[in-house]
Structure formats: C-alpha cells, structure tokens
C-alpha cells in the first residue's frame, strides 16, 4: 500500500467547502498548559492549504484517555488557543464534537474560518465505533470532504480514522503530514539508500519483536539498546543483575539472534554498559562494565557504555538511511543519558537520510537541540512501528483510491 495510490488533499476542490480534518492534537499538558506543541505545528501545512484554497476548516482530535466521558482536564481548549496563536487568526472552539449546537456552529462557519471540535474520546463511539454507530455518522454530517492528517492515530481503527471514510466516497483524502510521513517511511522500507541502519531502544522486546523481524529483512544493520537488550543477554546466559527483562520473551530473543545468521542484517547488541544500584536521580554513582563479564547482583544496566557508543557511531557514520525508535538508556536521568544523547547528536551530523519516531526519541532529539538537523521527525511512534511491521495502516487503507 502506497499513500500515492490514495486520494490526496491536492486532488480535492476545497473552494467554499467545509473540510473535516482528523488531526493529532494529543499533546502533553501540565496544569492546563501545553509543554510541547510540535504535533499542532505539524498540522499547520494542511490547515493553511485548506484556508489558501478558500475552504473552511473543521478539526477533530482526541487528547489523552478520558474513557468515553467528559473530563475537563482532557479538553482541547488549550490546543485551540495555541493554534490561534500559530495561525495568527481566531480559532472557534466547540463545546462538543457532535450534536445540535455543533451542527449550528458548522452551518455558520464561513470559508477561511477554523473550528476545533471538543475531544472525540469524550464519546465511547470514537474508540468503539461498532458499539455506537450513530457517532460516526454524526461526525460525517459536519463536512463536505474528509481529510486524515493524523498519522499518530492511523494505526487505530477508530470512528474518526477509518469508519468515517465510507461516508465520503471519492472525497476521503490524505493530508500533507500523512503524505510526508508515509513517503519517508516508505522510502526507508521499500527502496532505502544503503547501508540502511535501524536503531531500536526502549524497555520491552514484547512490543518490538515483530518490528525487529520486519527490519531484519529490510535493514543492513540493527543496533539494539535500552532495557530490551537485557532480554537478549538473558537468552545468551549473560548475567544481568537486577536489570529489567521479559522472561516470557527470552526464547523469542534467542530466535531473533539466530535469524541474524540467515539474513543480510547484522544485529548488534551493546558490548559494554553503564550500571548503577538505583535507577533515580538521587543515586548517580555508576560503573562501566564489559557485557562479557555480566552485571553483578544488586546492579542494573542504565545506559550503553563508551565502547558501544563508539561502535554504534561507526555504523551510523557508514549508513545512508537511518531509522531510530526508542532511547538507549534511562535518558530522563542526566547521569544515565549519555548514550541516547550522543546517538541523537550523531544523527544530526551524519551524511544520511535520518528518520526518528517515538515520543522518547523525539524528546531526546529536542533535549540535544538537534531537531532541525533531522530529516524527518515522525509524529507517530506506534504508527511508524506498525507501518514497518505490516506495510499498511487502517487509517490509510480507508481513504479513497485515486
């Protein structure tokens, strides 16, 4: 499945039309204030395109997990305020995402105006559309055309991402962000410039083993870090002290290491580690050990070591395409962040196409101050991994064919 086989926002006549756009405004909030507006900023090209084509914009999104009930702490009102500042024009805010009052607001909406609907997940029908089918049809009544620009939720078969498309035959299109996301990921998967290097970190092998399998048939080298490395070490009989691992996936890890001998892809594990007795900021005393000697009892692995950093940098410097998802250590603690930070800084200077996905990886890129040096920052960590695993996403499949 290629997004270029699907209808694009560029194929739609938007003049005097009401464009119902699924965006991903699932932003982090602290005390009602947005702490990172990158997802809102990523939606601006599509919103501005509709406005430039003299259409009206109706935005819908979810925020957090309110479980189908109204909860003011999950209101999208802060997003309306921030979007208004970014667009330098008023953004109307609806008190709900469907119902008579919302329909009245939509009827009064003129070309060139922007309306943000309240959190979709205040209704159970968003996440469970088959339980509340009228919810999808109520949303569909609000627009003349449907545009999906929410890559971060394109792997969810929800009312606003898949079910709604059938109400817009030949009028359900991909937005500019969705096209950009798939073009970068598609390039990395279908015809990458080689060598293609993938870096996978994070805590759990259980959430990524299918992605590792998929990448082993596509990448030239796979660099592993984060707590998932300890499940691999356990499968090789290497002592891991008190480090986190998934006992039920030890056999899977062993199989994945066996695949390396049969595939073109080399799978590299850390060769040294930073270890500590406690995994918090109050305890910063660390040791560096060789993986071969194993982690002693009472200690946990908290970061990749200097020799691993050097080894991984050599691989990254040779690469022509790089995909990174997941931190390589407990990067939230400054004393344990060197591996993740150094890899982020390396990606900023390599001569390669660089693609970074996943909230923690993006946070590390921001922390390192190199976000502008990365070719593509994916707004959807889970979606990008599912696209790598399956080669398609429900939210894209549902769009109209060209």
Coordinates of C-alpha atoms in Angstrom, one line a residue:
X1 CA 0.0 0.0 0.0
X2 CA 1.4 3.4 -1.0
X3 CA -0.1 6.7 0.0
X4 CA 0.3 7.9 -3.6
X5 CA -2.3 5.4 -4.6
X6 CA -4.8 7.2 -2.3
X7 CA -6.6 10.5 -2.9
X8 CA -4.6 13.5 -1.8
X9 CA -5.8 16.8 -0.3
X10 CA -4.4 18.2 -3.6
X11 CA -7.0 16.3 -5.6
X12 CA -9.9 17.9 -3.8
X13 CA -11.8 21.0 -4.8
X14 CA -11.9 22.9 -1.5
X15 CA -13.3 26.3 -2.5
X16 CA -16.3 27.1 -0.3
X17 CA -16.2 23.5 1.1
X18 CA -16.2 22.5 4.7
X19 CA -13.1 20.3 5.2
X20 CA -13.4 17.9 8.2
X21 CA -9.8 17.1 9.1
X22 CA -8.7 14.5 11.6
X23 CA -5.6 15.9 13.3
X24 CA -3.4 14.6 16.1
X25 CA -3.5 17.2 18.9
X26 CA -2.7 14.6 21.6
X27 CA -0.2 17.0 23.2
X28 CA 1.4 16.8 26.7
X29 CA -0.3 19.1 29.2
X30 CA 0.9 20.3 32.6
X31 CA -1.6 22.3 34.7
X32 CA -3.6 23.1 31.5
X33 CA -0.6 24.4 29.6
X34 CA 0.9 22.7 26.5
X35 CA 4.5 21.6 27.1
X36 CA 5.2 20.5 23.5
X37 CA 3.2 21.9 20.6
X38 CA 5.1 20.0 17.8
X39 CA 2.0 18.0 16.8
X40 CA 0.0 21.1 16.4
X41 CA 2.8 22.7 14.4
X42 CA 3.0 19.6 12.2
X43 CA -0.7 20.1 11.2
X44 CA -0.2 23.7 10.0
X45 CA 0.6 23.0 6.3
X46 CA -2.7 21.1 5.8
X47 CA -4.8 23.6 7.7
X48 CA -3.2 26.5 5.8
X49 CA -3.6 24.7 2.5
X50 CA -7.4 24.5 3.0
X51 CA -7.5 28.1 4.0
X52 CA -5.5 29.1 0.9
X53 CA -8.0 27.2 -1.2
X54 CA -10.8 29.3 0.3
X55 CA -12.3 26.4 2.3
X56 CA -13.5 26.2 5.9
X57 CA -11.6 24.1 8.4
X58 CA -13.3 21.8 11.0
X59 CA -10.7 20.0 13.1
X60 CA -11.2 16.9 15.2
X61 CA -8.8 15.1 17.5
X62 CA -8.5 13.1 20.7
X63 CA -6.5 14.0 23.8
X64 CA -5.5 11.5 26.5
X65 CA -7.7 8.7 27.7
X66 CA -10.9 10.1 29.1
X67 CA -12.7 6.7 28.6
X68 CA -15.8 7.9 26.8
X69 CA -16.8 10.5 29.5
X70 CA -16.4 14.3 29.6
X71 CA -13.4 15.3 31.7
X72 CA -12.3 19.0 31.7
X73 CA -8.7 18.1 32.2
X74 CA -8.7 16.5 28.7
X75 CA -10.3 19.4 27.0
X76 CA -8.8 20.5 23.7
X77 CA -9.4 24.2 24.6
X78 CA -5.6 24.8 25.2
X79 CA -5.0 23.5 21.6
X80 CA -7.5 26.0 20.2
X81 CA -5.7 28.8 21.9
X82 CA -2.2 27.7 20.7
X83 CA -3.4 27.0 17.2
X84 CA -4.9 30.5 17.1
X85 CA -1.5 32.0 18.0
X86 CA 0.3 29.9 15.4
X87 CA -2.2 30.8 12.6
X88 CA -2.5 34.4 13.8
X89 CA -6.3 34.2 13.4
X90 CA -9.2 33.2 15.7
X91 CA -10.0 29.5 16.2
X92 CA -13.5 28.8 17.3
X93 CA -13.9 26.1 20.0
X94 CA -16.9 23.8 20.1
X95 CA -18.2 22.5 23.5
X96 CA -18.7 19.0 22.0
X97 CA -17.7 17.2 18.8
X98 CA -21.3 16.4 17.6
X99 CA -24.9 17.4 18.4
X100 CA -27.3 20.2 17.5
X101 CA -25.1 23.0 18.9
X102 CA -22.1 21.8 17.0
X103 CA -24.1 21.4 13.8
X104 CA -25.3 25.0 14.2
X105 CA -21.7 26.2 14.6
X106 CA -20.7 24.3 11.4
X107 CA -23.6 25.8 9.5
X108 CA -22.5 29.3 10.4
X109 CA -18.8 28.6 9.6
X110 CA -17.6 30.6 6.6
X111 CA -14.7 30.0 4.2
X112 CA -11.4 31.0 5.7
X113 CA -12.6 30.2 9.3
X114 CA -11.3 27.5 11.7
X115 CA -13.4 25.4 14.2
X116 CA -11.9 22.9 16.6
X117 CA -14.3 20.2 17.9
X118 CA -14.0 19.0 21.5
X119 CA -12.2 15.8 22.4
X120 CA -13.6 12.9 20.3
X121 CA -12.9 10.4 23.2
X122 CA -15.5 12.1 25.4
X123 CA -17.7 9.7 23.4
X124 CA -17.4 5.9 23.6
X125 CA -18.2 5.7 19.9
X126 CA -14.8 7.1 18.9
X127 CA -12.8 4.1 20.2
X128 CA -15.6 1.6 19.9
X129 CA -17.5 2.7 16.7
X130 CA -19.4 -0.6 16.3
X131 CA -21.0 0.0 19.8
X132 CA -22.2 3.5 18.9
X133 CA -22.5 3.6 15.1
X134 CA -24.5 6.9 15.1
X135 CA -21.4 8.7 16.4
X136 CA -19.5 8.2 13.2
X137 CA -22.5 9.3 11.0
X138 CA -23.0 12.4 13.2
X139 CA -19.3 13.4 12.7
X140 CA -19.7 12.8 8.9
X141 CA -22.6 15.3 8.7
X142 CA -20.2 18.1 9.6
X143 CA -18.0 18.1 6.5
X144 CA -18.2 18.2 2.7
X145 CA -14.8 16.4 2.4
X146 CA -12.8 14.3 4.9
X147 CA -9.0 14.6 5.3
X148 CA -6.9 12.4 7.5
X149 CA -3.8 14.2 8.7
X150 CA -3.3 12.3 11.9
X151 CA -0.5 9.8 11.3
X152 CA -0.1 9.2 15.0
X153 CA -3.5 7.5 15.1
X154 CA -3.6 6.0 11.6
X155 CA -2.9 2.6 13.2
X156 CA -6.2 2.8 15.2
X157 CA -9.4 1.6 13.6
X158 CA -11.5 4.3 15.3
X159 CA -14.6 6.2 14.2
X160 CA -12.7 9.3 13.1
X161 CA -9.7 7.5 11.5
X162 CA -11.3 4.6 9.5
X163 CA -15.1 4.2 9.8
X164 CA -15.8 7.8 8.8
X165 CA -14.2 7.5 5.4
X166 CA -17.0 5.4 3.9
X167 CA -19.3 8.4 4.4
X168 CA -17.1 10.3 1.9
X169 CA -16.9 8.2 -1.3
X170 CA -14.2 9.7 -3.5
X171 CA -13.8 12.6 -1.0
X172 CA -11.7 10.9 1.7
X173 CA -8.1 12.1 1.2
X174 CA -4.7 12.1 2.9
X175 CA -3.4 15.4 4.3
X176 CA 0.1 16.8 3.7
X177 CA 1.5 15.5 7.0
X178 CA 0.2 12.0 6.4
X179 CA 1.7 12.0 2.9
X180 CA 5.1 13.2 4.3
X181 CA 5.2 10.6 7.0
X182 CA 4.4 7.7 4.6
X183 CA 6.8 9.0 1.9
X184 CA 9.7 9.0 4.4
X185 CA 8.8 5.6 6.0
X186 CA 8.1 4.2 2.6
X187 CA 11.4 5.3 1.3
X188 CA 13.2 3.7 4.2
X189 CA 11.2 0.4 3.7
X190 CA 10.7 -0.1 0.1
X191 CA 13.8 1.3 -1.5
X192 CA 16.2 2.6 1.1
X193 CA 19.6 4.1 0.2
X194 CA 22.1 1.6 1.6
X195 CA 23.5 0.8 4.0
X196 CA 20.2 1.1 5.9
X197 CA 20.8 1.2 9.7
X198 CA 18.0 0.9 12.3
X199 CA 18.4 1.8 15.9
X200 CA 15.9 0.3 18.4
X201 CA 15.7 1.0 22.1
X202 CA 13.1 1.2 24.8
X203 CA 12.1 -1.1 27.6
X204 CA 10.3 -4.0 26.1
X205 CA 11.1 -6.6 23.4
X206 CA 7.5 -7.7 23.5
X207 CA 6.3 -4.5 21.8
X208 CA 9.0 -4.6 19.2
X209 CA 9.9 -8.1 18.3
X210 CA 7.7 -8.1 15.2
X211 CA 9.3 -4.9 14.1
X212 CA 12.8 -6.4 14.7
X213 CA 11.7 -9.4 12.5
X214 CA 10.5 -7.0 9.8
X215 CA 13.6 -4.9 9.9
X216 CA 15.8 -8.0 9.7
X217 CA 14.5 -8.5 6.2
X218 CA 15.0 -4.8 5.2
X219 CA 17.9 -3.3 7.1
X220 CA 21.6 -3.9 6.8
X221 CA 22.4 -3.4 10.4
X222 CA 20.2 -3.3 13.6
X223 CA 21.6 -1.6 16.7
X224 CA 19.8 -2.6 19.9
X225 CA 19.8 -0.6 23.2
X226 CA 17.6 0.2 26.1
X227 CA 16.2 -2.4 28.6
X228 CA 15.2 -4.7 25.8
X229 CA 18.9 -5.6 25.4
X230 CA 18.7 -7.4 28.8
X231 CA 16.2 -10.0 27.4
X232 CA 18.7 -10.7 24.6
X233 CA 21.6 -11.0 27.2
X234 CA 19.4 -13.4 29.3
X235 CA 18.9 -15.6 26.2
X236 CA 22.7 -15.9 25.9
X237 CA 23.2 -16.7 29.5
X238 CA 24.9 -13.4 30.4
X239 CA 24.2 -12.3 34.0
X240 CA 22.0 -9.2 34.0
X241 CA 21.9 -8.5 37.8
X242 CA 18.7 -6.7 38.8
X243 CA 18.1 -5.3 35.3
X244 CA 14.6 -5.4 33.8
X245 CA 13.9 -8.2 31.3
X246 CA 10.9 -10.2 30.0
X247 CA 11.2 -13.8 30.9
X248 CA 8.4 -14.9 28.5
X249 CA 10.4 -13.4 25.6
X250 CA 13.8 -15.0 26.2
X251 CA 13.1 -17.7 23.7
X252 CA 12.0 -15.1 21.1
X253 CA 15.2 -13.1 21.7
X254 CA 17.2 -16.3 21.1
X255 CA 15.4 -16.9 17.8
X256 CA 16.0 -13.3 16.7
X257 CA 19.7 -13.7 17.3
X258 CA 19.6 -16.9 15.3
X259 CA 17.9 -15.1 12.3
X260 CA 21.0 -12.9 12.0
X261 CA 23.0 -15.8 10.7
X262 CA 20.4 -16.4 7.9
X263 CA 19.7 -12.8 6.9
X264 CA 21.6 -9.9 5.4
X265 CA 21.0 -7.9 8.5
X266 CA 23.6 -7.8 11.3
X267 CA 22.1 -7.5 14.8
X268 CA 24.4 -5.7 17.2
X269 CA 24.0 -5.7 21.0
X270 CA 25.8 -3.4 23.4
X271 CA 29.4 -4.6 24.3
X272 CA 29.7 -2.5 27.5
X273 CA 27.2 -0.9 29.9
X274 CA 26.8 1.8 32.5
X275 CA 25.4 0.2 35.6
X276 CA 24.0 1.6 38.9
X277 CA 22.5 0.4 42.2
X278 CA 19.5 2.7 41.9
X279 CA 17.7 4.0 38.8
X280 CA 16.9 7.5 40.0
X281 CA 18.4 11.0 40.2
X282 CA 19.3 10.7 43.9
X283 CA 21.9 8.0 43.0
X284 CA 24.4 8.9 40.3
X285 CA 27.3 6.7 41.3
X286 CA 27.9 4.4 38.2
X287 CA 30.3 1.8 37.0
X288 CA 31.2 0.8 33.4
X289 CA 31.4 -3.0 32.8
X290 CA 32.0 -5.2 29.8
X291 CA 28.9 -7.2 28.8
X292 CA 31.0 -10.3 28.7
X293 CA 31.7 -10.1 32.5
X294 CA 28.0 -9.6 33.1
X295 CA 26.1 -7.3 35.6
X296 CA 26.7 -8.2 39.3
X297 CA 23.7 -8.7 41.6
X298 CA 22.4 -5.5 43.1
X299 CA 23.1 -3.5 40.0
X300 CA 21.0 -2.6 37.0
X301 CA 22.0 -1.6 33.4
X302 CA 21.1 2.1 32.9
X303 CA 22.9 3.1 29.6
X304 CA 25.1 1.8 26.9
X305 CA 28.8 2.2 27.6
X306 CA 31.5 4.3 25.8
X307 CA 32.8 1.4 23.6
X308 CA 29.2 0.7 22.5
X309 CA 28.7 4.4 21.7
X310 CA 31.8 4.3 19.6
X311 CA 30.8 1.1 17.8
X312 CA 27.3 2.4 17.1
X313 CA 28.7 5.7 15.9
X314 CA 30.9 3.9 13.4
X315 CA 27.8 2.1 12.0
X316 CA 25.8 5.3 11.8
X317 CA 28.6 7.1 10.0
X318 CA 28.6 4.4 7.3
X319 CA 24.8 4.5 6.9
X320 CA 22.9 6.2 4.0
X321 CA 19.5 5.7 5.7
X322 CA 18.8 5.7 9.5
X323 CA 15.6 4.9 11.4
X324 CA 15.6 5.4 15.2
X325 CA 12.9 4.5 17.7
X326 CA 13.4 4.2 21.4
X327 CA 16.0 5.6 23.9
X328 CA 19.2 3.6 24.6
X329 CA 19.2 4.1 28.4
X330 CA 17.3 5.8 31.2
X331 CA 17.8 9.1 29.5
X332 CA 15.4 11.0 31.8
X333 CA 18.2 10.8 34.5
X334 CA 21.1 13.1 33.3
X335 CA 23.7 10.7 34.7
X336 CA 22.3 7.9 32.5
X337 CA 21.6 9.9 29.3
X338 CA 24.9 9.9 27.6
X339 CA 24.3 7.1 25.2
X340 CA 20.9 8.4 24.0
X341 CA 22.2 12.0 23.8
X342 CA 25.4 11.0 21.8
X343 CA 23.4 9.0 19.3
X344 CA 21.0 12.0 18.9
X345 CA 23.9 14.3 18.3
X346 CA 25.5 11.8 15.8
X347 CA 22.3 11.6 13.8
X348 CA 22.5 15.4 13.4
X349 CA 25.8 15.3 11.6
X350 CA 25.8 12.0 9.6
X351 CA 25.5 12.1 5.8
X352 CA 22.3 10.1 5.7
X353 CA 18.5 10.3 5.5
X354 CA 17.5 10.3 9.1
X355 CA 14.1 9.4 10.4
X356 CA 13.2 9.5 14.1
X357 CA 9.9 8.2 15.7
X358 CA 8.5 7.7 19.2
X359 CA 7.9 10.1 22.0
X360 CA 11.1 9.4 24.0
X361 CA 13.3 9.5 20.9
X362 CA 11.8 12.9 19.9
X363 CA 12.3 14.1 23.4
X364 CA 15.9 13.1 23.2
X365 CA 16.3 14.9 19.9
X366 CA 14.8 18.1 21.4
X367 CA 17.0 17.7 24.5
X368 CA 20.1 17.5 22.4
X369 CA 18.9 20.6 20.5
X370 CA 19.3 18.9 17.0
X371 CA 15.7 18.6 15.9
X372 CA 16.3 20.9 12.9
X373 CA 19.1 18.7 11.7
X374 CA 17.0 15.5 11.4
X375 CA 15.3 14.9 8.0
X376 CA 12.1 13.6 9.4
X377 CA 10.6 13.6 13.0
X378 CA 7.7 11.2 12.9
X379 CA 4.6 12.3 14.9
X380 CA 3.6 8.7 15.5
X381 CA 5.9 6.2 17.2
X382 CA 3.4 3.4 17.4
X383 CA 2.1 4.1 13.9
X384 CA 5.6 4.1 12.4
X385 CA 6.4 0.8 14.0
X386 CA 3.1 -0.8 12.8
X387 CA 3.8 0.5 9.3
X388 CA 7.2 -1.1 9.4
X389 CA 5.7 -4.3 10.7
X390 CA 2.6 -4.6 8.4
X391 CA 3.4 -2.3 5.5
X392 CA 0.0 -0.7 5.8
X393 CA -2.2 1.2 8.3
X394 CA -6.0 1.1 8.7
X395 CA -6.3 4.9 8.6
X396 CA -4.7 5.0 5.2
X397 CA -6.4 1.9 3.8
X398 CA -9.7 3.5 4.5
X399 CA -9.0 6.6 2.3
X400 CA -10.5 6.8 -1.2
X401 CA -8.4 5.4 -4.0
X402 CA -7.2 7.8 -6.7

